[in-house]
């Protein structure tokens, strides 16, 4: 199963995937002070598909919850000072393409149960997490992991998407 909803809305688990994604993406951009309009691709897949992508692009032979494919590089996480005209995909299109997010719907369901919160919360969390990756953040150390966790929680809390 592959759902690509860059332009279409889909209902899932009692909430609108598109509206939720748009809210989290915009809140993430605002929280980090991203200075331009941005384009983000978001695709939902099953574990079989994300496993294949994880193996192909990361060399990891297992499924995962979310993959991020950033299009830009930054001097430091959240440092957008070097972005400019050359980063726009088309002079007539006022958007910078940040990259793509691929989410495993199987992992959304499993992790929502595991962590004791709803599908919307898990879905929104994975988008916020991936948006930070698209803006140069990582979680390779305890310090950067804690920073990402704090930012993600602030974004979701600001949208009223709390743990249930």
PDB file of C-alpha atoms in Angstrom:
ATOM      1  CA  UNK A   1       0.000   0.000   0.000  1.00  0.00           C
ATOM      2  CA  UNK A   2       1.310   3.438  -0.930  1.00  0.00           C
ATOM      3  CA  UNK A   3      -0.665   6.626  -0.319  1.00  0.00           C
ATOM      4  CA  UNK A   4       0.756   9.805  -1.760  1.00  0.00           C
ATOM      5  CA  UNK A   5      -1.364  12.756  -0.706  1.00  0.00           C
ATOM      6  CA  UNK A   6       0.541  15.827  -1.720  1.00  0.00           C
ATOM      7  CA  UNK A   7      -2.685  17.298  -3.050  1.00  0.00           C
ATOM      8  CA  UNK A   8      -5.470  15.054  -1.767  1.00  0.00           C
ATOM      9  CA  UNK A   9      -6.985  14.632   1.676  1.00  0.00           C
ATOM     10  CA  UNK A  10      -7.555  11.257   3.324  1.00  0.00           C
ATOM     11  CA  UNK A  11      -9.294  10.327   6.535  1.00  0.00           C
ATOM     12  CA  UNK A  12      -7.545   7.834   8.788  1.00  0.00           C
ATOM     13  CA  UNK A  13      -8.255   6.837  12.375  1.00  0.00           C
ATOM     14  CA  UNK A  14     -10.842   9.594  12.755  1.00  0.00           C
ATOM     15  CA  UNK A  15      -8.643  12.486  11.621  1.00  0.00           C
ATOM     16  CA  UNK A  16      -7.660  14.117   8.342  1.00  0.00           C
ATOM     17  CA  UNK A  17      -4.144  13.100   7.300  1.00  0.00           C
ATOM     18  CA  UNK A  18      -3.666  16.111   5.050  1.00  0.00           C
ATOM     19  CA  UNK A  19      -4.881  18.756   7.511  1.00  0.00           C
ATOM     20  CA  UNK A  20      -2.841  17.252  10.333  1.00  0.00           C
ATOM     21  CA  UNK A  21       0.292  17.037   8.177  1.00  0.00           C
ATOM     22  CA  UNK A  22      -0.122  20.609   6.960  1.00  0.00           C
ATOM     23  CA  UNK A  23      -0.579  21.891  10.518  1.00  0.00           C
ATOM     24  CA  UNK A  24       2.501  20.066  11.826  1.00  0.00           C
ATOM     25  CA  UNK A  25       4.658  21.066   8.848  1.00  0.00           C
ATOM     26  CA  UNK A  26       3.675  24.732   9.146  1.00  0.00           C
ATOM     27  CA  UNK A  27       4.136  24.725  12.937  1.00  0.00           C
ATOM     28  CA  UNK A  28       7.574  23.141  12.520  1.00  0.00           C
ATOM     29  CA  UNK A  29       8.638  25.755   9.982  1.00  0.00           C
ATOM     30  CA  UNK A  30       7.339  28.570  12.176  1.00  0.00           C
ATOM     31  CA  UNK A  31       8.955  27.187  15.339  1.00  0.00           C
ATOM     32  CA  UNK A  32      12.354  26.974  13.649  1.00  0.00           C
ATOM     33  CA  UNK A  33      11.981  30.347  11.916  1.00  0.00           C
ATOM     34  CA  UNK A  34      12.268  28.967   8.392  1.00  0.00           C
ATOM     35  CA  UNK A  35      12.343  32.171   6.295  1.00  0.00           C
ATOM     36  CA  UNK A  36      10.737  30.935   3.053  1.00  0.00           C
ATOM     37  CA  UNK A  37       7.700  29.077   1.855  1.00  0.00           C
ATOM     38  CA  UNK A  38       8.560  25.405   1.699  1.00  0.00           C
ATOM     39  CA  UNK A  39       7.473  22.330  -0.173  1.00  0.00           C
ATOM     40  CA  UNK A  40       7.532  18.947   1.555  1.00  0.00           C
ATOM     41  CA  UNK A  41       6.564  15.625   0.016  1.00  0.00           C
ATOM     42  CA  UNK A  42       4.788  13.207   2.337  1.00  0.00           C
ATOM     43  CA  UNK A  43       4.104   9.592   1.474  1.00  0.00           C
ATOM     44  CA  UNK A  44       2.501   6.859   3.593  1.00  0.00           C
ATOM     45  CA  UNK A  45       3.624   3.283   2.962  1.00  0.00           C
ATOM     46  CA  UNK A  46       3.431  -0.112   4.623  1.00  0.00           C
ATOM     47  CA  UNK A  47       6.328  -1.827   6.401  1.00  0.00           C
ATOM     48  CA  UNK A  48       7.313  -3.787   3.310  1.00  0.00           C
ATOM     49  CA  UNK A  49       7.838  -0.616   1.296  1.00  0.00           C
ATOM     50  CA  UNK A  50       9.667   1.322   4.015  1.00  0.00           C
ATOM     51  CA  UNK A  51      11.888  -1.719   4.606  1.00  0.00           C
ATOM     52  CA  UNK A  52      12.898  -1.659   0.941  1.00  0.00           C
ATOM     53  CA  UNK A  53      13.572   2.098   1.058  1.00  0.00           C
ATOM     54  CA  UNK A  54      15.555   1.788   4.287  1.00  0.00           C
ATOM     55  CA  UNK A  55      17.698  -0.938   2.761  1.00  0.00           C
ATOM     56  CA  UNK A  56      18.215   0.923  -0.511  1.00  0.00           C
ATOM     57  CA  UNK A  57      19.008   4.372   0.875  1.00  0.00           C
ATOM     58  CA  UNK A  58      20.479   3.676   4.323  1.00  0.00           C
ATOM     59  CA  UNK A  59      21.776   0.126   3.957  1.00  0.00           C
ATOM     60  CA  UNK A  60      19.612  -0.953   6.903  1.00  0.00           C
ATOM     61  CA  UNK A  61      17.825  -4.253   6.295  1.00  0.00           C
ATOM     62  CA  UNK A  62      14.738  -3.608   8.422  1.00  0.00           C
ATOM     63  CA  UNK A  63      11.608  -1.519   8.483  1.00  0.00           C
ATOM     64  CA  UNK A  64      11.466   1.779  10.360  1.00  0.00           C
ATOM     65  CA  UNK A  65       8.802   4.269  11.364  1.00  0.00           C
ATOM     66  CA  UNK A  66       9.856   7.251   9.241  1.00  0.00           C
ATOM     67  CA  UNK A  67      12.485   8.190   6.690  1.00  0.00           C
ATOM     68  CA  UNK A  68      13.569  11.724   5.864  1.00  0.00           C
ATOM     69  CA  UNK A  69      15.128  12.723   2.570  1.00  0.00           C
ATOM     70  CA  UNK A  70      16.440  16.303   2.951  1.00  0.00           C
ATOM     71  CA  UNK A  71      17.206  18.328  -0.145  1.00  0.00           C
ATOM     72  CA  UNK A  72      19.263  21.045   1.560  1.00  0.00           C
ATOM     73  CA  UNK A  73      22.375  21.287   3.684  1.00  0.00           C
ATOM     74  CA  UNK A  74      22.842  23.788   6.490  1.00  0.00           C
ATOM     75  CA  UNK A  75      25.894  25.179   8.292  1.00  0.00           C
ATOM     76  CA  UNK A  76      24.251  24.015  11.539  1.00  0.00           C
ATOM     77  CA  UNK A  77      20.827  22.619  12.468  1.00  0.00           C
ATOM     78  CA  UNK A  78      18.197  25.283  11.918  1.00  0.00           C
ATOM     79  CA  UNK A  79      20.722  27.759  10.461  1.00  0.00           C
ATOM     80  CA  UNK A  80      19.040  29.023   7.304  1.00  0.00           C
ATOM     81  CA  UNK A  81      21.379  31.990   6.810  1.00  0.00           C
ATOM     82  CA  UNK A  82      22.966  30.585   3.650  1.00  0.00           C
ATOM     83  CA  UNK A  83      19.698  29.853   1.830  1.00  0.00           C
ATOM     84  CA  UNK A  84      18.951  32.085  -1.118  1.00  0.00           C
ATOM     85  CA  UNK A  85      17.827  32.321  -4.729  1.00  0.00           C
ATOM     86  CA  UNK A  86      19.821  29.264  -5.800  1.00  0.00           C
ATOM     87  CA  UNK A  87      17.796  27.076  -3.457  1.00  0.00           C
ATOM     88  CA  UNK A  88      14.468  27.757  -5.153  1.00  0.00           C
ATOM     89  CA  UNK A  89      13.467  25.009  -7.556  1.00  0.00           C
ATOM     90  CA  UNK A  90      11.997  27.449 -10.076  1.00  0.00           C
ATOM     91  CA  UNK A  91      12.295  31.248 -10.212  1.00  0.00           C
ATOM     92  CA  UNK A  92       8.545  31.426 -10.838  1.00  0.00           C
ATOM     93  CA  UNK A  93       7.776  29.109  -7.903  1.00  0.00           C
ATOM     94  CA  UNK A  94       8.309  30.827  -4.542  1.00  0.00           C
ATOM     95  CA  UNK A  95       8.938  27.563  -2.659  1.00  0.00           C
ATOM     96  CA  UNK A  96      12.100  25.902  -1.474  1.00  0.00           C
ATOM     97  CA  UNK A  97      11.865  22.121  -1.620  1.00  0.00           C
ATOM     98  CA  UNK A  98      12.903  20.884   1.821  1.00  0.00           C
ATOM     99  CA  UNK A  99      12.632  17.200   0.955  1.00  0.00           C
ATOM    100  CA  UNK A 100      10.467  14.152   1.426  1.00  0.00           C
ATOM    101  CA  UNK A 101       9.027  12.294   4.382  1.00  0.00           C
ATOM    102  CA  UNK A 102       8.022   8.630   4.160  1.00  0.00           C
ATOM    103  CA  UNK A 103       5.967   7.205   7.040  1.00  0.00           C
ATOM    104  CA  UNK A 104       5.110   3.575   7.735  1.00  0.00           C
ATOM    105  CA  UNK A 105       1.405   3.360   8.541  1.00  0.00           C
ATOM    106  CA  UNK A 106       2.114  -0.025  10.165  1.00  0.00           C
ATOM    107  CA  UNK A 107       4.559   1.650  12.568  1.00  0.00           C
ATOM    108  CA  UNK A 108       2.079   4.469  13.281  1.00  0.00           C
ATOM    109  CA  UNK A 109      -0.434   1.874  14.454  1.00  0.00           C
ATOM    110  CA  UNK A 110       2.062  -0.256  16.400  1.00  0.00           C
ATOM    111  CA  UNK A 111       3.779   2.669  18.121  1.00  0.00           C
ATOM    112  CA  UNK A 112       0.507   4.402  19.031  1.00  0.00           C
ATOM    113  CA  UNK A 113      -0.477   1.238  20.912  1.00  0.00           C
ATOM    114  CA  UNK A 114       2.984   0.772  22.406  1.00  0.00           C
ATOM    115  CA  UNK A 115       3.230   4.343  23.707  1.00  0.00           C
ATOM    116  CA  UNK A 116      -0.423   4.557  24.750  1.00  0.00           C
ATOM    117  CA  UNK A 117      -1.573   7.433  22.625  1.00  0.00           C
ATOM    118  CA  UNK A 118      -3.734   7.897  19.550  1.00  0.00           C
ATOM    119  CA  UNK A 119      -2.934   7.477  15.890  1.00  0.00           C
ATOM    120  CA  UNK A 120      -3.058  11.221  15.281  1.00  0.00           C
ATOM    121  CA  UNK A 121      -0.457  11.870  17.991  1.00  0.00           C
ATOM    122  CA  UNK A 122       1.934   9.259  16.592  1.00  0.00           C
ATOM    123  CA  UNK A 123       1.459  10.443  13.012  1.00  0.00           C
ATOM    124  CA  UNK A 124       1.999  14.088  14.001  1.00  0.00           C
ATOM    125  CA  UNK A 125       5.052  13.186  16.085  1.00  0.00           C
ATOM    126  CA  UNK A 126       6.693  11.393  13.147  1.00  0.00           C
ATOM    127  CA  UNK A 127       6.076  14.376  10.889  1.00  0.00           C
ATOM    128  CA  UNK A 128       7.515  16.832  13.427  1.00  0.00           C
ATOM    129  CA  UNK A 129      10.515  14.553  13.921  1.00  0.00           C
ATOM    130  CA  UNK A 130      11.128  14.255  10.201  1.00  0.00           C
ATOM    131  CA  UNK A 131      10.666  17.995   9.636  1.00  0.00           C
ATOM    132  CA  UNK A 132      13.540  18.626  12.029  1.00  0.00           C
ATOM    133  CA  UNK A 133      15.688  16.237   9.991  1.00  0.00           C
ATOM    134  CA  UNK A 134      14.720  18.167   6.847  1.00  0.00           C
ATOM    135  CA  UNK A 135      15.974  21.321   8.588  1.00  0.00           C
ATOM    136  CA  UNK A 136      19.341  19.838   9.526  1.00  0.00           C
ATOM    137  CA  UNK A 137      18.730  18.325  12.966  1.00  0.00           C
ATOM    138  CA  UNK A 138      19.858  14.862  14.005  1.00  0.00           C
ATOM    139  CA  UNK A 139      19.854  12.712  17.126  1.00  0.00           C
ATOM    140  CA  UNK A 140      23.333  11.227  17.015  1.00  0.00           C
ATOM    141  CA  UNK A 141      24.202  12.287  20.573  1.00  0.00           C
ATOM    142  CA  UNK A 142      22.208  12.459  23.807  1.00  0.00           C
ATOM    143  CA  UNK A 143      22.351  16.246  23.624  1.00  0.00           C
ATOM    144  CA  UNK A 144      20.988  16.506  20.052  1.00  0.00           C
ATOM    145  CA  UNK A 145      18.370  13.841  20.808  1.00  0.00           C
ATOM    146  CA  UNK A 146      17.131  15.834  23.827  1.00  0.00           C
ATOM    147  CA  UNK A 147      17.079  19.029  21.759  1.00  0.00           C
ATOM    148  CA  UNK A 148      14.960  17.365  19.078  1.00  0.00           C
ATOM    149  CA  UNK A 149      12.608  15.869  21.681  1.00  0.00           C
ATOM    150  CA  UNK A 150      12.060  19.286  23.290  1.00  0.00           C
ATOM    151  CA  UNK A 151      11.366  20.967  19.948  1.00  0.00           C
ATOM    152  CA  UNK A 152       9.004  18.183  18.844  1.00  0.00           C
ATOM    153  CA  UNK A 153       7.016  18.357  22.084  1.00  0.00           C
ATOM    154  CA  UNK A 154       6.770  22.151  21.846  1.00  0.00           C
ATOM    155  CA  UNK A 155       5.473  21.934  18.262  1.00  0.00           C
ATOM    156  CA  UNK A 156       2.874  19.294  19.103  1.00  0.00           C
ATOM    157  CA  UNK A 157       1.788  20.988  22.352  1.00  0.00           C
ATOM    158  CA  UNK A 158       1.328  24.234  20.446  1.00  0.00           C
ATOM    159  CA  UNK A 159      -1.096  22.417  18.151  1.00  0.00           C
ATOM    160  CA  UNK A 160      -2.917  20.807  21.076  1.00  0.00           C
ATOM    161  CA  UNK A 161      -1.712  17.352  20.030  1.00  0.00           C
ATOM    162  CA  UNK A 162      -0.895  15.823  23.385  1.00  0.00           C
ATOM    163  CA  UNK A 163      -0.357  12.314  24.644  1.00  0.00           C
ATOM    164  CA  UNK A 164      -3.722  10.824  25.585  1.00  0.00           C
TER     165      UNK A 164
END
